[in-house]
CSV table of C-alpha atoms in Angstrom, one decimal:
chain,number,residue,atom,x,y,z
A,126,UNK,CA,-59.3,-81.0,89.8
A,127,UNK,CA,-58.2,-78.2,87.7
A,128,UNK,CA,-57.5,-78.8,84.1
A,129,UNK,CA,-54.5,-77.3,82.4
A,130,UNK,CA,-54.1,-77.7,79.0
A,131,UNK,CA,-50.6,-76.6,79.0
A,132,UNK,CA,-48.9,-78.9,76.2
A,133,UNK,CA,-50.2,-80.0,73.1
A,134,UNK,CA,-50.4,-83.6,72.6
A,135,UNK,CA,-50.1,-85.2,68.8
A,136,UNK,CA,-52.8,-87.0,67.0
A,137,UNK,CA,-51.6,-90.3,66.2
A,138,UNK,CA,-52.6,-93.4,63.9
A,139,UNK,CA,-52.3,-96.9,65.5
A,140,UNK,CA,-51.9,-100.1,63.3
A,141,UNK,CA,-50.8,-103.8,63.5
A,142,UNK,CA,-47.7,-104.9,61.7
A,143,UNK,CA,-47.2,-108.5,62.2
A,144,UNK,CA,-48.5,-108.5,65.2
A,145,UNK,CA,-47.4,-105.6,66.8
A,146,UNK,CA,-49.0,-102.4,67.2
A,147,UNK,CA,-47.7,-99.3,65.7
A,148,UNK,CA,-48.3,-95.4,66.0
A,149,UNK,CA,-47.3,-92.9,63.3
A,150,UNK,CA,-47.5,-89.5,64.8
A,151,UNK,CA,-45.8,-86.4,62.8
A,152,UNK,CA,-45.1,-88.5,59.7
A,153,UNK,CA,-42.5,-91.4,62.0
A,154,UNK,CA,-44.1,-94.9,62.6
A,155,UNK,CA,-43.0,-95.8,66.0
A,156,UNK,CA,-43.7,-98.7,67.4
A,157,UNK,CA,-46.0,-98.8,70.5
A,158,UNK,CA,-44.1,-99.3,74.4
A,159,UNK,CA,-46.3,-102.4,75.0
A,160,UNK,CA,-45.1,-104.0,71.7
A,161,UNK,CA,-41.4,-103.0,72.4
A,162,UNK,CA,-41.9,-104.4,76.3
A,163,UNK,CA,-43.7,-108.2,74.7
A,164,UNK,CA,-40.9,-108.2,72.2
A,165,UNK,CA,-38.4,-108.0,74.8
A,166,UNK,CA,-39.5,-110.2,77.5
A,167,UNK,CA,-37.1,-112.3,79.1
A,168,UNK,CA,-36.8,-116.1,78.5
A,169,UNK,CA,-37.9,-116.9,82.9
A,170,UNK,CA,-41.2,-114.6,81.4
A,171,UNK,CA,-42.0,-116.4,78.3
A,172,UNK,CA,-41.5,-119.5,79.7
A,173,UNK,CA,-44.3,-118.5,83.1
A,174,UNK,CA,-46.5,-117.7,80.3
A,175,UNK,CA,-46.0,-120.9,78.7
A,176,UNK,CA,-46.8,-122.6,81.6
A,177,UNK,CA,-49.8,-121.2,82.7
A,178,UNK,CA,-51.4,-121.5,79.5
A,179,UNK,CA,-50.5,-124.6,79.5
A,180,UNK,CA,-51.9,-125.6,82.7
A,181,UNK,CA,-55.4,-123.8,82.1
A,182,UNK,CA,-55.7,-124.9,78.3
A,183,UNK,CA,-55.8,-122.5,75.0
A,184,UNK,CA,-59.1,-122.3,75.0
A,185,UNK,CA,-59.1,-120.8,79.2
A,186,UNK,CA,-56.0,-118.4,78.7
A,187,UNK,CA,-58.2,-116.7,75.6
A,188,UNK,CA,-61.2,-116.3,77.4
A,189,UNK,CA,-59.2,-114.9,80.7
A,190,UNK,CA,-57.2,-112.7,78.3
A,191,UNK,CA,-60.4,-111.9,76.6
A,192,UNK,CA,-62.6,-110.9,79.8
A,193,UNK,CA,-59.3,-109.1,81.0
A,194,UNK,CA,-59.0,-106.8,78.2
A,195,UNK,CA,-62.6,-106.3,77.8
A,196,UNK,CA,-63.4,-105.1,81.8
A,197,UNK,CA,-59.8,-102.6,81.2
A,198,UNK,CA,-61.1,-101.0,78.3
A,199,UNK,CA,-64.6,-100.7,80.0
A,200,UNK,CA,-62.8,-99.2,82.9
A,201,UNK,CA,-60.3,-96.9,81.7
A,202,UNK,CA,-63.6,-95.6,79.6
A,203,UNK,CA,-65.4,-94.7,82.6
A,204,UNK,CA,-61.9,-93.1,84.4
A,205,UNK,CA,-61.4,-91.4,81.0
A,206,UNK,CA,-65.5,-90.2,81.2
A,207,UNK,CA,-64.8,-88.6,85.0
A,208,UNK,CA,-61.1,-86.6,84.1
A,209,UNK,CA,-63.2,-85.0,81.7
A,210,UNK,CA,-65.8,-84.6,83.4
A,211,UNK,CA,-68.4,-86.6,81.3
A,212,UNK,CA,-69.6,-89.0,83.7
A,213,UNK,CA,-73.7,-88.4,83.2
A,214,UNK,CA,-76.2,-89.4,85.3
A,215,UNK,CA,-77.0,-92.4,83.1
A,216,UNK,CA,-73.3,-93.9,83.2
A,217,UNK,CA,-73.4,-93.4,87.5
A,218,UNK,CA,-76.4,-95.6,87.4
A,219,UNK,CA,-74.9,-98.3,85.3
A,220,UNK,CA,-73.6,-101.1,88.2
A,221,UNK,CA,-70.9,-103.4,86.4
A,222,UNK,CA,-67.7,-105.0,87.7
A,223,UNK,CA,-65.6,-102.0,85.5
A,224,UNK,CA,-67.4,-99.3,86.7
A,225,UNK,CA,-67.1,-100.5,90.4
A,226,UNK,CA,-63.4,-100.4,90.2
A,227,UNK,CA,-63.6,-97.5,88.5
A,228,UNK,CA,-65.0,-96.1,91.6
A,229,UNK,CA,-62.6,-98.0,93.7
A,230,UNK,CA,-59.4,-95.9,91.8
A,231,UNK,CA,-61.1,-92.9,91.7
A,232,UNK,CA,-62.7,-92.5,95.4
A,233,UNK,CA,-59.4,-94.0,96.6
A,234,UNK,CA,-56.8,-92.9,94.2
A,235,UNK,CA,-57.6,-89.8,92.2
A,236,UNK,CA,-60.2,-87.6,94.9
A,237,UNK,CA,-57.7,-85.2,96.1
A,238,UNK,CA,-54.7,-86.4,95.2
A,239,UNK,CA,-55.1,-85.8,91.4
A,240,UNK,CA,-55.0,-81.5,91.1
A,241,UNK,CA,-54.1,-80.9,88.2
A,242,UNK,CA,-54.9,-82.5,84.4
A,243,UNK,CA,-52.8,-81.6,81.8
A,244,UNK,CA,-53.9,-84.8,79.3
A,245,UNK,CA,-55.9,-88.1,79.3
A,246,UNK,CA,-55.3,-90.7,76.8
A,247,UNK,CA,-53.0,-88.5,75.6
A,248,UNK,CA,-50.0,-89.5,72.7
A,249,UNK,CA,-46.6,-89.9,74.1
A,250,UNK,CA,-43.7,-90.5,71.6
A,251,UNK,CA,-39.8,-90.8,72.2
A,252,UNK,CA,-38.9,-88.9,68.3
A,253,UNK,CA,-37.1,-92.6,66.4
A,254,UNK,CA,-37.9,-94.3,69.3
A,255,UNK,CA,-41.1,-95.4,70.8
A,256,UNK,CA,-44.3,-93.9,71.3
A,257,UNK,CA,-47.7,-94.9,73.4
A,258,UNK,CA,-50.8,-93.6,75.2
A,259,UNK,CA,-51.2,-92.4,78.4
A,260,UNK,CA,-53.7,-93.0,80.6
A,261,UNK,CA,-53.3,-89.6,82.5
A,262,UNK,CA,-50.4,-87.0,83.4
A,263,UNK,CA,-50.3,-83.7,85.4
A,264,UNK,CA,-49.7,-82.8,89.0
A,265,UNK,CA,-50.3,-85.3,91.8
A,266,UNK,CA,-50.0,-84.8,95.5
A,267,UNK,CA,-47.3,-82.0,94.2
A,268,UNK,CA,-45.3,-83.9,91.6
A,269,UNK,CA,-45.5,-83.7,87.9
A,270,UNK,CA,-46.5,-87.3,87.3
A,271,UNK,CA,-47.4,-89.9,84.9
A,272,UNK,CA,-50.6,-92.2,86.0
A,273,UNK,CA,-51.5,-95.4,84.9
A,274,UNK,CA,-54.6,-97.3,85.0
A,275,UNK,CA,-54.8,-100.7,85.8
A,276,UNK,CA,-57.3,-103.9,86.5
A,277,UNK,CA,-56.2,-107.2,87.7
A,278,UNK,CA,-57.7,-110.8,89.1
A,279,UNK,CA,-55.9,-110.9,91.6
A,280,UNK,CA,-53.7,-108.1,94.2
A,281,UNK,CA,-50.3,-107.6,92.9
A,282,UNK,CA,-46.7,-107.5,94.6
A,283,UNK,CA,-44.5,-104.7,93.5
A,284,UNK,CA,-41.6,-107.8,92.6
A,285,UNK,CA,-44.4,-108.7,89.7
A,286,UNK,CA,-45.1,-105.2,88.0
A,287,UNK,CA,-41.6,-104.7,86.7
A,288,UNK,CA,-43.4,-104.0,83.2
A,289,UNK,CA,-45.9,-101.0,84.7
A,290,UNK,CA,-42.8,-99.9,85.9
A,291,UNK,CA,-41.1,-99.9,82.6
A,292,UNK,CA,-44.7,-98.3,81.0
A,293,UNK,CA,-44.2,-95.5,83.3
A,294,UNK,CA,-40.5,-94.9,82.5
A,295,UNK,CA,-41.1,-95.0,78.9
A,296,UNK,CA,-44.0,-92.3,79.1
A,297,UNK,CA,-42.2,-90.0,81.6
A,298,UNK,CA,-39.1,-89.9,79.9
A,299,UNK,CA,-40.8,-88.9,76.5
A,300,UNK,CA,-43.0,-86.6,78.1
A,301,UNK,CA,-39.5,-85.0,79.4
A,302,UNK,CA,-38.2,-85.3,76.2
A,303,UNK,CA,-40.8,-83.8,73.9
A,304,UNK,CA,-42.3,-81.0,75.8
A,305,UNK,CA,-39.2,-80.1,78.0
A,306,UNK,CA,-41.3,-81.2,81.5
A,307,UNK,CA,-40.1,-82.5,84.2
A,308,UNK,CA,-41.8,-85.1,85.6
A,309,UNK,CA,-40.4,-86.8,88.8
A,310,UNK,CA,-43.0,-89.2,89.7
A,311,UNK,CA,-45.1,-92.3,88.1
A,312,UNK,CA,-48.0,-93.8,90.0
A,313,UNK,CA,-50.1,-96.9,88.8
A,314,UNK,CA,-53.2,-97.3,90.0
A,315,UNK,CA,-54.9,-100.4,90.4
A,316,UNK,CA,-58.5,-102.2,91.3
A,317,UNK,CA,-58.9,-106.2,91.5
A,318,UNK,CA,-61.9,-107.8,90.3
A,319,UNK,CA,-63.1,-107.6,94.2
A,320,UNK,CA,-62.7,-104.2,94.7
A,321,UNK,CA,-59.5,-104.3,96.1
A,322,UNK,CA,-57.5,-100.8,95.2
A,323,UNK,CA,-53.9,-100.8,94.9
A,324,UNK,CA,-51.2,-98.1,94.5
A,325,UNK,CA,-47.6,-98.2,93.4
A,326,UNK,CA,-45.4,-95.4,92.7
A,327,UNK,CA,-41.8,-95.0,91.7
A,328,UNK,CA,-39.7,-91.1,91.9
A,329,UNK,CA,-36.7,-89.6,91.0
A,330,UNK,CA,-33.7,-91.7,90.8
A,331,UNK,CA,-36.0,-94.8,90.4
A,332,UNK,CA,-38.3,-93.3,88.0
A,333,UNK,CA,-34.8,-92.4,86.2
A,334,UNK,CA,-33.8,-95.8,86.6
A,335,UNK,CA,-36.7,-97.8,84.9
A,336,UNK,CA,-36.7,-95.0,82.3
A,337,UNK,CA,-33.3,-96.1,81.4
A,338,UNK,CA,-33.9,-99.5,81.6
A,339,UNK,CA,-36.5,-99.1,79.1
A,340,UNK,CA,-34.3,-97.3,76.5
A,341,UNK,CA,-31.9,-100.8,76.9
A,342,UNK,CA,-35.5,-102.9,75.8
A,343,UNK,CA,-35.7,-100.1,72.9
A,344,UNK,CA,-32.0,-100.5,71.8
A,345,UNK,CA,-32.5,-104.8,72.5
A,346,UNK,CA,-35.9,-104.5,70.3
A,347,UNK,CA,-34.5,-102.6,67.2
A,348,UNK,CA,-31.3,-104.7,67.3
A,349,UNK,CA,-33.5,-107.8,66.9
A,350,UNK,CA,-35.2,-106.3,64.3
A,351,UNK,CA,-32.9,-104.9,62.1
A,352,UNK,CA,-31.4,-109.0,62.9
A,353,UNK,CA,-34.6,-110.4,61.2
């Protein structure tokens, strides 16, 4: 892997407003994709949501939220640690669940596929819009693409990750936008609890597709706001 520090990515300042996370990056407070895509979600969603936690109890949905968010952060530390080429000794020895899957997306998903690193964990924004981190973005199998990181209980099918979709067309696009590149390709990668890997990948006309579909959620988000 070859790194390429060929843009210039903004420092950025998150925050929670009411609830929802916030970046300010070059003096505009932007709120963050994931905010704009839970602010958004469709009544069929919220209702799932509703249903499941009410099935497994309050206390249950915390806890799986909880341990969820925990073994992703863990995780994307350890993917972050290896783009830049941090991973030490001490951190290969360490055997948790995160740094298994880890593994799992990087023998499977980034060894020779990933070439070039232009950015990890790098500050995206859409200028009025939007703006977010992104996991990782440079060249992949030959395409200027956006990568994202994922962990999951259980394997996915591609009709439940409309929102990683979304994440990727929001991050492309303003990639495109701010730094004039042209990025044709998004690719989540994914690891289960069992060491399952998964890969899903959208390009050109779809990627163009889900990266309009997300301005719609931007334009639905501020119109609810500017209703409140």
């Amino acid at each position: 892997m070859l790194w390429n520090n060929k843009f210039t990515y903004p420092k950025s300042m998150r925050s929670m407003v009411s609830g929802s996370r916030m970046y300010a990056v070059n003096q505009q407070k932007l709120p963050s994709v994931t905010s704009i895509l839970q602010a958004t979600q469709s009544e069929e969603k919220k209702a799932s949501l509703a249903n499941w936690k009410a099935r497994v109890g309050a206390a249950e949905a915390n806890r799986i939220k909880n341990d969820a968010s925990s073994r992703g952060t863990s995780m994307h530390g350890f993917l972050e640690k290896y783009l830049l080429g941090q991973l030490n000794l001490e951190l290969l020895e360490i055997e948790n669940k995160s740094k298994k899957m880890a593994d799992e997306i990087i023998e499977r998903g980034i060894k020779g596929k990933l070439t070039e690193i232009w950015g990890t964990e790098s500050c995206l924004y859409y200028p009025s819009k939007y703006a977010g981190t992104c996991d990782a973005v440079g060249v992949y199998e030959g395409q200027e693409t956006i990568i994202d990181f994922k962990q999951s209980n259980k394997p996915k099918k591609e009709e439940w990750i409309e929102d990683y979709y979304l994440q990727l067309g929001a991050y492309s696009l303003a990639h495109n936008v701010v730094h004039n590149s042209k990025i044709t390709q998004g690719i989540v990668l994914l690891c289960t609890v069992d060491n399952l890997f998964q890969d899903f990948r959208i390009q050109g006309e779809k990627l163009e597709e889900y990266q309009n579909k997300f301005l719609e959620k931007v334009e639905q988000y501020y119109h609810q706001r500017n209703a409140n």
